[in-house]
């Protein structure tokens, strides 16, 4: 789901980029002068501020919902507790119930 949303955003942004490059690219009759600058389009400024905020809020809410559902999941009765510790170039796995420590390999029955 998240990949689909990200892919859709990428396709939209990339399409708009290509459209702008084709439409507003350098032309043969260009004299090299800078065009007149336009200031104060409140609607455009509001749109490019609000739309990204809405996208971020929607993605945050979706992520928070998934994380909350994972945290609420009941632990099975026969679950084995494993503590994973990341070191610079290796992983350390501790099994408190078995009093065993391994390096780089996670062993589960």
PDB file of N, CA and C in Angstrom:
ATOM      1  N   UNK A   1       0.824  -1.193   0.000  1.00  0.00           N
ATOM      2  CA  UNK A   1       0.000   0.000   0.000  1.00  0.00           C
ATOM      3  C   UNK A   1       0.865   1.252   0.000  1.00  0.00           C
ATOM      4  N   UNK A   2       1.861   1.274   0.917  1.00  0.00           N
ATOM      5  CA  UNK A   2       2.724   2.461   0.976  1.00  0.00           C
ATOM      6  C   UNK A   2       3.533   2.611  -0.296  1.00  0.00           C
ATOM      7  N   UNK A   3       3.945   1.475  -0.899  1.00  0.00           N
ATOM      8  CA  UNK A   3       4.700   1.551  -2.134  1.00  0.00           C
ATOM      9  C   UNK A   3       3.837   2.126  -3.247  1.00  0.00           C
ATOM     10  N   UNK A   4       2.569   1.748  -3.284  1.00  0.00           N
ATOM     11  CA  UNK A   4       1.666   2.252  -4.317  1.00  0.00           C
ATOM     12  C   UNK A   4       1.487   3.759  -4.186  1.00  0.00           C
ATOM     13  N   UNK A   5       1.332   4.246  -2.955  1.00  0.00           N
ATOM     14  CA  UNK A   5       1.181   5.692  -2.736  1.00  0.00           C
ATOM     15  C   UNK A   5       2.458   6.411  -3.159  1.00  0.00           C
ATOM     16  N   UNK A   6       3.606   5.868  -2.776  1.00  0.00           N
ATOM     17  CA  UNK A   6       4.880   6.482  -3.142  1.00  0.00           C
ATOM     18  C   UNK A   6       5.079   6.463  -4.655  1.00  0.00           C
ATOM     19  N   UNK A   7       4.741   5.358  -5.284  1.00  0.00           N
ATOM     20  CA  UNK A   7       4.874   5.258  -6.737  1.00  0.00           C
ATOM     21  C   UNK A   7       3.951   6.244  -7.442  1.00  0.00           C
ATOM     22  N   UNK A   8       2.733   6.405  -6.933  1.00  0.00           N
ATOM     23  CA  UNK A   8       1.801   7.362  -7.534  1.00  0.00           C
ATOM     24  C   UNK A   8       2.329   8.786  -7.411  1.00  0.00           C
ATOM     25  N   UNK A   9       2.855   9.141  -6.259  1.00  0.00           N
ATOM     26  CA  UNK A   9       3.416  10.480  -6.072  1.00  0.00           C
ATOM     27  C   UNK A   9       4.596  10.684  -7.017  1.00  0.00           C
ATOM     28  N   UNK A  10       5.461   9.669  -7.153  1.00  0.00           N
ATOM     29  CA  UNK A  10       6.609   9.774  -8.053  1.00  0.00           C
ATOM     30  C   UNK A  10       6.156   9.991  -9.491  1.00  0.00           C
ATOM     31  N   UNK A  11       5.174   9.214  -9.941  1.00  0.00           N
ATOM     32  CA  UNK A  11       4.701   9.337 -11.320  1.00  0.00           C
ATOM     33  C   UNK A  11       4.113  10.722 -11.567  1.00  0.00           C
ATOM     34  N   UNK A  12       3.348  11.237 -10.629  1.00  0.00           N
ATOM     35  CA  UNK A  12       2.747  12.564 -10.786  1.00  0.00           C
ATOM     36  C   UNK A  12       3.827  13.643 -10.852  1.00  0.00           C
ATOM     37  N   UNK A  13       4.766  13.611  -9.918  1.00  0.00           N
ATOM     38  CA  UNK A  13       5.815  14.632  -9.883  1.00  0.00           C
ATOM     39  C   UNK A  13       6.696  14.531 -11.126  1.00  0.00           C
ATOM     40  N   UNK A  14       7.090  13.317 -11.514  1.00  0.00           N
ATOM     41  CA  UNK A  14       7.941  13.150 -12.687  1.00  0.00           C
ATOM     42  C   UNK A  14       7.220  13.608 -13.952  1.00  0.00           C
ATOM     43  N   UNK A  15       5.933  13.305 -14.067  1.00  0.00           N
ATOM     44  CA  UNK A  15       5.153  13.740 -15.232  1.00  0.00           C
ATOM     45  C   UNK A  15       5.074  15.256 -15.308  1.00  0.00           C
ATOM     46  N   UNK A  16       4.819  15.896 -14.168  1.00  0.00           N
ATOM     47  CA  UNK A  16       4.784  17.360 -14.158  1.00  0.00           C
ATOM     48  C   UNK A  16       6.143  17.953 -14.510  1.00  0.00           C
ATOM     49  N   UNK A  17       7.215  17.337 -14.035  1.00  0.00           N
ATOM     50  CA  UNK A  17       8.557  17.804 -14.362  1.00  0.00           C
ATOM     51  C   UNK A  17       8.825  17.719 -15.863  1.00  0.00           C
ATOM     52  N   UNK A  18       8.512  16.578 -16.469  1.00  0.00           N
ATOM     53  CA  UNK A  18       8.724  16.414 -17.912  1.00  0.00           C
ATOM     54  C   UNK A  18       7.859  17.397 -18.689  1.00  0.00           C
ATOM     55  N   UNK A  19       6.624  17.591 -18.264  1.00  0.00           N
ATOM     56  CA  UNK A  19       5.721  18.534 -18.925  1.00  0.00           C
ATOM     57  C   UNK A  19       6.302  19.952 -18.885  1.00  0.00           C
ATOM     58  N   UNK A  20       6.799  20.357 -17.741  1.00  0.00           N
ATOM     59  CA  UNK A  20       7.373  21.707 -17.617  1.00  0.00           C
ATOM     60  C   UNK A  20       8.645  21.860 -18.438  1.00  0.00           C
ATOM     61  N   UNK A  21       9.480  20.826 -18.462  1.00  0.00           N
ATOM     62  CA  UNK A  21      10.718  20.905 -19.248  1.00  0.00           C
ATOM     63  C   UNK A  21      10.396  21.020 -20.735  1.00  0.00           C
ATOM     64  N   UNK A  22       9.418  20.255 -21.204  1.00  0.00           N
ATOM     65  CA  UNK A  22       9.052  20.305 -22.617  1.00  0.00           C
ATOM     66  C   UNK A  22       8.388  21.638 -22.957  1.00  0.00           C
ATOM     67  N   UNK A  23       7.463  22.076 -22.127  1.00  0.00           N
ATOM     68  CA  UNK A  23       6.700  23.294 -22.422  1.00  0.00           C
ATOM     69  C   UNK A  23       7.536  24.563 -22.274  1.00  0.00           C
ATOM     70  N   UNK A  24       8.367  24.619 -21.224  1.00  0.00           N
ATOM     71  CA  UNK A  24       9.095  25.845 -20.925  1.00  0.00           C
ATOM     72  C   UNK A  24      10.591  25.740 -21.206  1.00  0.00           C
ATOM     73  N   UNK A  25      10.992  24.770 -21.989  1.00  0.00           N
ATOM     74  CA  UNK A  25      12.413  24.609 -22.310  1.00  0.00           C
ATOM     75  C   UNK A  25      12.923  25.748 -23.181  1.00  0.00           C
ATOM     76  N   UNK A  26      14.248  25.788 -23.380  1.00  0.00           N
ATOM     77  CA  UNK A  26      14.867  26.844 -24.175  1.00  0.00           C
ATOM     78  C   UNK A  26      14.402  26.727 -25.629  1.00  0.00           C
ATOM     79  N   UNK A  27      14.028  27.862 -26.186  1.00  0.00           N
ATOM     80  CA  UNK A  27      13.530  27.894 -27.560  1.00  0.00           C
ATOM     81  C   UNK A  27      14.559  28.543 -28.474  1.00  0.00           C
ATOM     82  N   UNK A  28      14.408  28.300 -29.765  1.00  0.00           N
ATOM     83  CA  UNK A  28      15.351  28.852 -30.740  1.00  0.00           C
ATOM     84  C   UNK A  28      15.274  30.378 -30.789  1.00  0.00           C
ATOM     85  N   UNK A  29      14.076  30.942 -30.561  1.00  0.00           N
ATOM     86  CA  UNK A  29      13.912  32.400 -30.645  1.00  0.00           C
ATOM     87  C   UNK A  29      14.128  33.105 -29.306  1.00  0.00           C
ATOM     88  N   UNK A  30      14.745  32.427 -28.351  1.00  0.00           N
ATOM     89  CA  UNK A  30      14.994  33.004 -27.026  1.00  0.00           C
ATOM     90  C   UNK A  30      16.135  34.017 -27.110  1.00  0.00           C
ATOM     91  N   UNK A  31      15.894  35.238 -26.576  1.00  0.00           N
ATOM     92  CA  UNK A  31      16.926  36.282 -26.623  1.00  0.00           C
ATOM     93  C   UNK A  31      17.828  36.272 -25.387  1.00  0.00           C
ATOM     94  N   UNK A  32      17.582  35.405 -24.427  1.00  0.00           N
ATOM     95  CA  UNK A  32      18.445  35.266 -23.258  1.00  0.00           C
ATOM     96  C   UNK A  32      18.133  36.214 -22.113  1.00  0.00           C
ATOM     97  N   UNK A  33      17.156  37.099 -22.279  1.00  0.00           N
ATOM     98  CA  UNK A  33      16.804  38.008 -21.204  1.00  0.00           C
ATOM     99  C   UNK A  33      15.925  37.298 -20.180  1.00  0.00           C
ATOM    100  N   UNK A  34      15.989  37.771 -18.945  1.00  0.00           N
ATOM    101  CA  UNK A  34      15.170  37.200 -17.884  1.00  0.00           C
ATOM    102  C   UNK A  34      13.741  37.723 -18.009  1.00  0.00           C
ATOM    103  N   UNK A  35      12.764  36.845 -17.902  1.00  0.00           N
ATOM    104  CA  UNK A  35      11.373  37.299 -18.025  1.00  0.00           C
ATOM    105  C   UNK A  35      10.965  38.146 -16.825  1.00  0.00           C
ATOM    106  N   UNK A  36       9.868  38.890 -16.954  1.00  0.00           N
ATOM    107  CA  UNK A  36       9.404  39.700 -15.829  1.00  0.00           C
ATOM    108  C   UNK A  36       8.989  38.807 -14.657  1.00  0.00           C
ATOM    109  N   UNK A  37       9.365  39.217 -13.449  1.00  0.00           N
ATOM    110  CA  UNK A  37       9.077  38.430 -12.258  1.00  0.00           C
ATOM    111  C   UNK A  37       7.677  38.769 -11.734  1.00  0.00           C
ATOM    112  N   UNK A  38       6.962  37.719 -11.338  1.00  0.00           N
ATOM    113  CA  UNK A  38       5.603  37.884 -10.829  1.00  0.00           C
ATOM    114  C   UNK A  38       5.622  37.494  -9.352  1.00  0.00           C
ATOM    115  N   UNK A  39       5.111  38.362  -8.494  1.00  0.00           N
ATOM    116  CA  UNK A  39       5.104  38.118  -7.056  1.00  0.00           C
ATOM    117  C   UNK A  39       3.675  38.139  -6.534  1.00  0.00           C
ATOM    118  N   UNK A  40       3.451  37.435  -5.451  1.00  0.00           N
ATOM    119  CA  UNK A  40       2.212  37.567  -4.709  1.00  0.00           C
ATOM    120  C   UNK A  40       1.068  36.696  -5.142  1.00  0.00           C
ATOM    121  N   UNK A  41       1.307  35.524  -5.707  1.00  0.00           N
ATOM    122  CA  UNK A  41       0.214  34.617  -6.027  1.00  0.00           C
ATOM    123  C   UNK A  41      -0.091  33.800  -4.775  1.00  0.00           C
ATOM    124  N   UNK A  42      -0.981  34.326  -3.966  1.00  0.00           N
ATOM    125  CA  UNK A  42      -1.290  33.675  -2.695  1.00  0.00           C
ATOM    126  C   UNK A  42      -1.899  32.289  -2.873  1.00  0.00           C
ATOM    127  N   UNK A  43      -2.689  32.108  -3.911  1.00  0.00           N
ATOM    128  CA  UNK A  43      -3.324  30.805  -4.137  1.00  0.00           C
ATOM    129  C   UNK A  43      -2.281  29.728  -4.443  1.00  0.00           C
ATOM    130  N   UNK A  44      -1.305  30.062  -5.284  1.00  0.00           N
ATOM    131  CA  UNK A  44      -0.265  29.083  -5.624  1.00  0.00           C
ATOM    132  C   UNK A  44       0.592  28.797  -4.403  1.00  0.00           C
ATOM    133  N   UNK A  45       0.994  29.823  -3.674  1.00  0.00           N
ATOM    134  CA  UNK A  45       1.821  29.628  -2.493  1.00  0.00           C
ATOM    135  C   UNK A  45       1.087  28.809  -1.434  1.00  0.00           C
ATOM    136  N   UNK A  46      -0.185  29.056  -1.273  1.00  0.00           N
ATOM    137  CA  UNK A  46      -0.985  28.291  -0.321  1.00  0.00           C
ATOM    138  C   UNK A  46      -1.098  26.829  -0.771  1.00  0.00           C
ATOM    139  N   UNK A  47      -1.293  26.609  -2.065  1.00  0.00           N
ATOM    140  CA  UNK A  47      -1.433  25.247  -2.585  1.00  0.00           C
ATOM    141  C   UNK A  47      -0.150  24.453  -2.388  1.00  0.00           C
ATOM    142  N   UNK A  48       1.017  25.033  -2.710  1.00  0.00           N
ATOM    143  CA  UNK A  48       2.240  24.240  -2.585  1.00  0.00           C
ATOM    144  C   UNK A  48       2.753  24.165  -1.156  1.00  0.00           C
ATOM    145  N   UNK A  49       2.042  24.798  -0.244  1.00  0.00           N
ATOM    146  CA  UNK A  49       2.326  24.612   1.176  1.00  0.00           C
ATOM    147  C   UNK A  49       1.356  23.596   1.788  1.00  0.00           C
ATOM    148  N   UNK A  50       0.090  23.702   1.458  1.00  0.00           N
ATOM    149  CA  UNK A  50      -0.931  22.863   2.080  1.00  0.00           C
ATOM    150  C   UNK A  50      -0.907  21.427   1.543  1.00  0.00           C
ATOM    151  N   UNK A  51      -0.737  21.258   0.244  1.00  0.00           N
ATOM    152  CA  UNK A  51      -0.789  19.915  -0.343  1.00  0.00           C
ATOM    153  C   UNK A  51       0.310  19.000   0.219  1.00  0.00           C
ATOM    154  N   UNK A  52       1.586  19.431   0.283  1.00  0.00           N
ATOM    155  CA  UNK A  52       2.582  18.543   0.907  1.00  0.00           C
ATOM    156  C   UNK A  52       2.303  18.260   2.378  1.00  0.00           C
ATOM    157  N   UNK A  53       1.771  19.245   3.092  1.00  0.00           N
ATOM    158  CA  UNK A  53       1.423  19.015   4.497  1.00  0.00           C
ATOM    159  C   UNK A  53       0.346  17.942   4.599  1.00  0.00           C
ATOM    160  N   UNK A  54      -0.649  17.998   3.747  1.00  0.00           N
ATOM    161  CA  UNK A  54      -1.713  16.986   3.761  1.00  0.00           C
ATOM    162  C   UNK A  54      -1.170  15.599   3.421  1.00  0.00           C
ATOM    163  N   UNK A  55      -0.256  15.525   2.461  1.00  0.00           N
ATOM    164  CA  UNK A  55       0.337  14.238   2.106  1.00  0.00           C
ATOM    165  C   UNK A  55       1.099  13.662   3.291  1.00  0.00           C
ATOM    166  N   UNK A  56       1.888  14.501   3.956  1.00  0.00           N
ATOM    167  CA  UNK A  56       2.662  14.029   5.110  1.00  0.00           C
ATOM    168  C   UNK A  56       1.734  13.590   6.243  1.00  0.00           C
ATOM    169  N   UNK A  57       0.662  14.330   6.487  1.00  0.00           N
ATOM    170  CA  UNK A  57      -0.276  13.971   7.548  1.00  0.00           C
ATOM    171  C   UNK A  57      -0.951  12.635   7.240  1.00  0.00           C
ATOM    172  N   UNK A  58      -1.366  12.428   5.994  1.00  0.00           N
ATOM    173  CA  UNK A  58      -2.009  11.163   5.619  1.00  0.00           C
ATOM    174  C   UNK A  58      -1.037   9.992   5.783  1.00  0.00           C
ATOM    175  N   UNK A  59       0.210  10.162   5.331  1.00  0.00           N
ATOM    176  CA  UNK A  59       1.192   9.088   5.487  1.00  0.00           C
ATOM    177  C   UNK A  59       1.505   8.841   6.957  1.00  0.00           C
ATOM    178  N   UNK A  60       1.561   9.895   7.767  1.00  0.00           N
ATOM    179  CA  UNK A  60       1.799   9.732   9.199  1.00  0.00           C
ATOM    180  C   UNK A  60       0.664   8.955   9.854  1.00  0.00           C
ATOM    181  N   UNK A  61      -0.577   9.308   9.519  1.00  0.00           N
ATOM    182  CA  UNK A  61      -1.725   8.626  10.118  1.00  0.00           C
ATOM    183  C   UNK A  61      -1.757   7.151   9.726  1.00  0.00           C
ATOM    184  N   UNK A  62      -1.458   6.852   8.463  1.00  0.00           N
ATOM    185  CA  UNK A  62      -1.445   5.456   8.027  1.00  0.00           C
ATOM    186  C   UNK A  62      -0.352   4.675   8.752  1.00  0.00           C
ATOM    187  N   UNK A  63       0.816   5.275   8.884  1.00  0.00           N
ATOM    188  CA  UNK A  63       1.922   4.619   9.577  1.00  0.00           C
ATOM    189  C   UNK A  63       1.607   4.425  11.055  1.00  0.00           C
ATOM    190  N   UNK A  64       1.042   5.442  11.691  1.00  0.00           N
ATOM    191  CA  UNK A  64       0.705   5.344  13.113  1.00  0.00           C
ATOM    192  C   UNK A  64      -0.338   4.255  13.352  1.00  0.00           C
ATOM    193  N   UNK A  65      -1.289   4.107  12.433  1.00  0.00           N
ATOM    194  CA  UNK A  65      -2.316   3.069  12.575  1.00  0.00           C
ATOM    195  C   UNK A  65      -1.698   1.681  12.488  1.00  0.00           C
ATOM    196  N   UNK A  66      -0.785   1.477  11.553  1.00  0.00           N
ATOM    197  CA  UNK A  66      -0.143   0.171  11.406  1.00  0.00           C
ATOM    198  C   UNK A  66       0.725  -0.133  12.631  1.00  0.00           C
ATOM    199  N   UNK A  67       1.495   0.844  13.086  1.00  0.00           N
ATOM    200  CA  UNK A  67       2.351   0.627  14.257  1.00  0.00           C
ATOM    201  C   UNK A  67       1.505   0.317  15.482  1.00  0.00           C
ATOM    202  N   UNK A  68       0.382   1.024  15.661  1.00  0.00           N
ATOM    203  CA  UNK A  68      -0.492   0.768  16.807  1.00  0.00           C
ATOM    204  C   UNK A  68      -1.075  -0.642  16.749  1.00  0.00           C
ATOM    205  N   UNK A  69      -1.464  -1.103  15.559  1.00  0.00           N
ATOM    206  CA  UNK A  69      -2.022  -2.456  15.452  1.00  0.00           C
ATOM    207  C   UNK A  69      -0.956  -3.516  15.736  1.00  0.00           C
ATOM    208  N   UNK A  70       0.278  -3.242  15.358  1.00  0.00           N
ATOM    209  CA  UNK A  70       1.359  -4.188  15.652  1.00  0.00           C
ATOM    210  C   UNK A  70       1.632  -4.222  17.152  1.00  0.00           C
ATOM    211  N   UNK A  71       1.630  -3.068  17.795  1.00  0.00           N
ATOM    212  CA  UNK A  71       1.893  -3.012  19.235  1.00  0.00           C
ATOM    213  C   UNK A  71       0.792  -3.681  20.051  1.00  0.00           C
ATOM    214  N   UNK A  72      -0.456  -3.654  19.548  1.00  0.00           N
ATOM    215  CA  UNK A  72      -1.583  -4.242  20.276  1.00  0.00           C
ATOM    216  C   UNK A  72      -1.681  -5.752  20.096  1.00  0.00           C
ATOM    217  N   UNK A  73      -0.935  -6.307  19.156  1.00  0.00           N
ATOM    218  CA  UNK A  73      -1.036  -7.735  18.860  1.00  0.00           C
ATOM    219  C   UNK A  73      -0.665  -8.556  20.093  1.00  0.00           C
ATOM    220  N   UNK A  74      -1.447  -9.590  20.344  1.00  0.00           N
ATOM    221  CA  UNK A  74      -1.199 -10.453  21.503  1.00  0.00           C
ATOM    222  C   UNK A  74      -0.002 -11.361  21.237  1.00  0.00           C
ATOM    223  N   UNK A  75       0.827 -11.534  22.243  1.00  0.00           N
ATOM    224  CA  UNK A  75       1.993 -12.409  22.136  1.00  0.00           C
ATOM    225  C   UNK A  75       1.538 -13.853  22.340  1.00  0.00           C
ATOM    226  N   UNK A  76       1.943 -14.770  21.469  1.00  0.00           N
ATOM    227  CA  UNK A  76       1.563 -16.175  21.637  1.00  0.00           C
ATOM    228  C   UNK A  76       2.116 -16.743  22.942  1.00  0.00           C
ATOM    229  N   UNK A  77       1.457 -17.766  23.447  1.00  0.00           N
ATOM    230  CA  UNK A  77       1.858 -18.364  24.727  1.00  0.00           C
ATOM    231  C   UNK A  77       3.251 -18.984  24.656  1.00  0.00           C
ATOM    232  N   UNK A  78       3.617 -19.525  23.514  1.00  0.00           N
ATOM    233  CA  UNK A  78       4.917 -20.181  23.395  1.00  0.00           C
ATOM    234  C   UNK A  78       5.966 -19.276  22.739  1.00  0.00           C
ATOM    235  N   UNK A  79       5.791 -17.966  22.820  1.00  0.00           N
ATOM    236  CA  UNK A  79       6.720 -17.026  22.190  1.00  0.00           C
ATOM    237  C   UNK A  79       8.070 -17.042  22.892  1.00  0.00           C
ATOM    238  N   UNK A  80       9.112 -16.980  22.104  1.00  0.00           N
ATOM    239  CA  UNK A  80      10.475 -16.935  22.645  1.00  0.00           C
ATOM    240  C   UNK A  80      10.949 -15.485  22.628  1.00  0.00           C
ATOM    241  N   UNK A  81      11.497 -15.034  23.732  1.00  0.00           N
ATOM    242  CA  UNK A  81      11.993 -13.664  23.799  1.00  0.00           C
ATOM    243  C   UNK A  81      13.421 -13.631  23.276  1.00  0.00           C
ATOM    244  N   UNK A  82      13.672 -12.700  22.332  1.00  0.00           N
ATOM    245  CA  UNK A  82      15.002 -12.520  21.764  1.00  0.00           C
ATOM    246  C   UNK A  82      15.307 -11.032  21.781  1.00  0.00           C
ATOM    247  N   UNK A  83      16.491 -10.678  22.265  1.00  0.00           N
ATOM    248  CA  UNK A  83      16.934  -9.289  22.270  1.00  0.00           C
ATOM    249  C   UNK A  83      18.003  -9.152  21.187  1.00  0.00           C
ATOM    250  N   UNK A  84      17.751  -8.291  20.196  1.00  0.00           N
ATOM    251  CA  UNK A  84      18.705  -8.074  19.105  1.00  0.00           C
ATOM    252  C   UNK A  84      19.427  -6.755  19.360  1.00  0.00           C
ATOM    253  N   UNK A  85      20.751  -6.809  19.342  1.00  0.00           N
ATOM    254  CA  UNK A  85      21.581  -5.629  19.561  1.00  0.00           C
ATOM    255  C   UNK A  85      22.458  -5.443  18.322  1.00  0.00           C
ATOM    256  N   UNK A  86      22.353  -4.272  17.693  1.00  0.00           N
ATOM    257  CA  UNK A  86      23.153  -3.983  16.512  1.00  0.00           C
ATOM    258  C   UNK A  86      24.471  -3.329  16.885  1.00  0.00           C
ATOM    259  N   UNK A  87      25.557  -3.950  16.466  1.00  0.00           N
ATOM    260  CA  UNK A  87      26.886  -3.373  16.644  1.00  0.00           C
ATOM    261  C   UNK A  87      27.334  -2.815  15.291  1.00  0.00           C
ATOM    262  N   UNK A  88      28.525  -2.269  15.212  1.00  0.00           N
ATOM    263  CA  UNK A  88      28.927  -1.604  13.980  1.00  0.00           C
ATOM    264  C   UNK A  88      28.919  -2.546  12.782  1.00  0.00           C
ATOM    265  N   UNK A  89      29.453  -3.725  12.901  1.00  0.00           N
ATOM    266  CA  UNK A  89      29.532  -4.626  11.765  1.00  0.00           C
ATOM    267  C   UNK A  89      28.935  -6.004  12.038  1.00  0.00           C
ATOM    268  N   UNK A  90      28.165  -6.172  13.113  1.00  0.00           N
ATOM    269  CA  UNK A  90      27.582  -7.474  13.420  1.00  0.00           C
ATOM    270  C   UNK A  90      26.377  -7.319  14.338  1.00  0.00           C
ATOM    271  N   UNK A  91      25.599  -8.381  14.432  1.00  0.00           N
ATOM    272  CA  UNK A  91      24.414  -8.419  15.290  1.00  0.00           C
ATOM    273  C   UNK A  91      24.677  -9.360  16.454  1.00  0.00           C
ATOM    274  N   UNK A  92      24.158  -8.984  17.612  1.00  0.00           N
ATOM    275  CA  UNK A  92      24.231  -9.835  18.795  1.00  0.00           C
ATOM    276  C   UNK A  92      22.799 -10.199  19.177  1.00  0.00           C
ATOM    277  N   UNK A  93      22.547 -11.490  19.340  1.00  0.00           N
ATOM    278  CA  UNK A  93      21.223 -11.965  19.724  1.00  0.00           C
ATOM    279  C   UNK A  93      21.317 -12.605  21.102  1.00  0.00           C
ATOM    280  N   UNK A  94      20.470 -12.122  22.007  1.00  0.00           N
ATOM    281  CA  UNK A  94      20.436 -12.676  23.367  1.00  0.00           C
ATOM    282  C   UNK A  94      19.101 -13.370  23.586  1.00  0.00           C
ATOM    283  N   UNK A  95      19.168 -14.542  24.169  1.00  0.00           N
ATOM    284  CA  UNK A  95      17.992 -15.332  24.505  1.00  0.00           C
ATOM    285  C   UNK A  95      17.912 -15.401  26.027  1.00  0.00           C
ATOM    286  N   UNK A  96      17.190 -14.470  26.687  1.00  0.00           N
ATOM    287  CA  UNK A  96      17.178 -14.428  28.152  1.00  0.00           C
ATOM    288  C   UNK A  96      16.624 -15.700  28.791  1.00  0.00           C
ATOM    289  N   UNK A  97      15.632 -16.311  28.197  1.00  0.00           N
ATOM    290  CA  UNK A  97      15.052 -17.524  28.772  1.00  0.00           C
ATOM    291  C   UNK A  97      16.001 -18.709  28.717  1.00  0.00           C
ATOM    292  N   UNK A  98      16.863 -18.725  27.717  1.00  0.00           N
ATOM    293  CA  UNK A  98      17.797 -19.841  27.550  1.00  0.00           C
ATOM    294  C   UNK A  98      19.198 -19.510  28.057  1.00  0.00           C
ATOM    295  N   UNK A  99      19.429 -18.251  28.388  1.00  0.00           N
ATOM    296  CA  UNK A  99      20.743 -17.769  28.832  1.00  0.00           C
ATOM    297  C   UNK A  99      21.818 -18.083  27.787  1.00  0.00           C
ATOM    298  N   UNK A 100      21.508 -17.733  26.515  1.00  0.00           N
ATOM    299  CA  UNK A 100      22.410 -17.966  25.395  1.00  0.00           C
ATOM    300  C   UNK A 100      22.602 -16.648  24.646  1.00  0.00           C
ATOM    301  N   UNK A 101      23.825 -16.433  24.127  1.00  0.00           N
ATOM    302  CA  UNK A 101      24.129 -15.264  23.300  1.00  0.00           C
ATOM    303  C   UNK A 101      24.773 -15.768  22.015  1.00  0.00           C
ATOM    304  N   UNK A 102      24.292 -15.278  20.851  1.00  0.00           N
ATOM    305  CA  UNK A 102      24.894 -15.654  19.571  1.00  0.00           C
ATOM    306  C   UNK A 102      25.277 -14.392  18.809  1.00  0.00           C
ATOM    307  N   UNK A 103      26.110 -14.576  17.804  1.00  0.00           N
ATOM    308  CA  UNK A 103      26.550 -13.462  16.962  1.00  0.00           C
ATOM    309  C   UNK A 103      26.157 -13.729  15.512  1.00  0.00           C
ATOM    310  N   UNK A 104      25.489 -12.773  14.905  1.00  0.00           N
ATOM    311  CA  UNK A 104      25.149 -12.760  13.485  1.00  0.00           C
ATOM    312  C   UNK A 104      24.137 -13.806  13.030  1.00  0.00           C
ATOM    313  N   UNK A 105      23.684 -14.683  13.885  1.00  0.00           N
ATOM    314  CA  UNK A 105      22.730 -15.697  13.483  1.00  0.00           C
ATOM    315  C   UNK A 105      21.574 -15.757  14.475  1.00  0.00           C
ATOM    316  N   UNK A 106      20.366 -15.630  13.946  1.00  0.00           N
ATOM    317  CA  UNK A 106      19.165 -15.728  14.776  1.00  0.00           C
ATOM    318  C   UNK A 106      18.605 -17.136  14.611  1.00  0.00           C
ATOM    319  N   UNK A 107      18.514 -17.865  15.705  1.00  0.00           N
ATOM    320  CA  UNK A 107      18.025 -19.243  15.684  1.00  0.00           C
ATOM    321  C   UNK A 107      16.686 -19.302  16.420  1.00  0.00           C
ATOM    322  N   UNK A 108      15.643 -19.726  15.710  1.00  0.00           N
ATOM    323  CA  UNK A 108      14.318 -19.888  16.317  1.00  0.00           C
ATOM    324  C   UNK A 108      13.827 -21.291  16.005  1.00  0.00           C
ATOM    325  N   UNK A 109      13.148 -21.919  16.967  1.00  0.00           N
ATOM    326  CA  UNK A 109      12.650 -23.283  16.723  1.00  0.00           C
ATOM    327  C   UNK A 109      11.487 -23.255  15.725  1.00  0.00           C
TER     328      UNK A 109
END
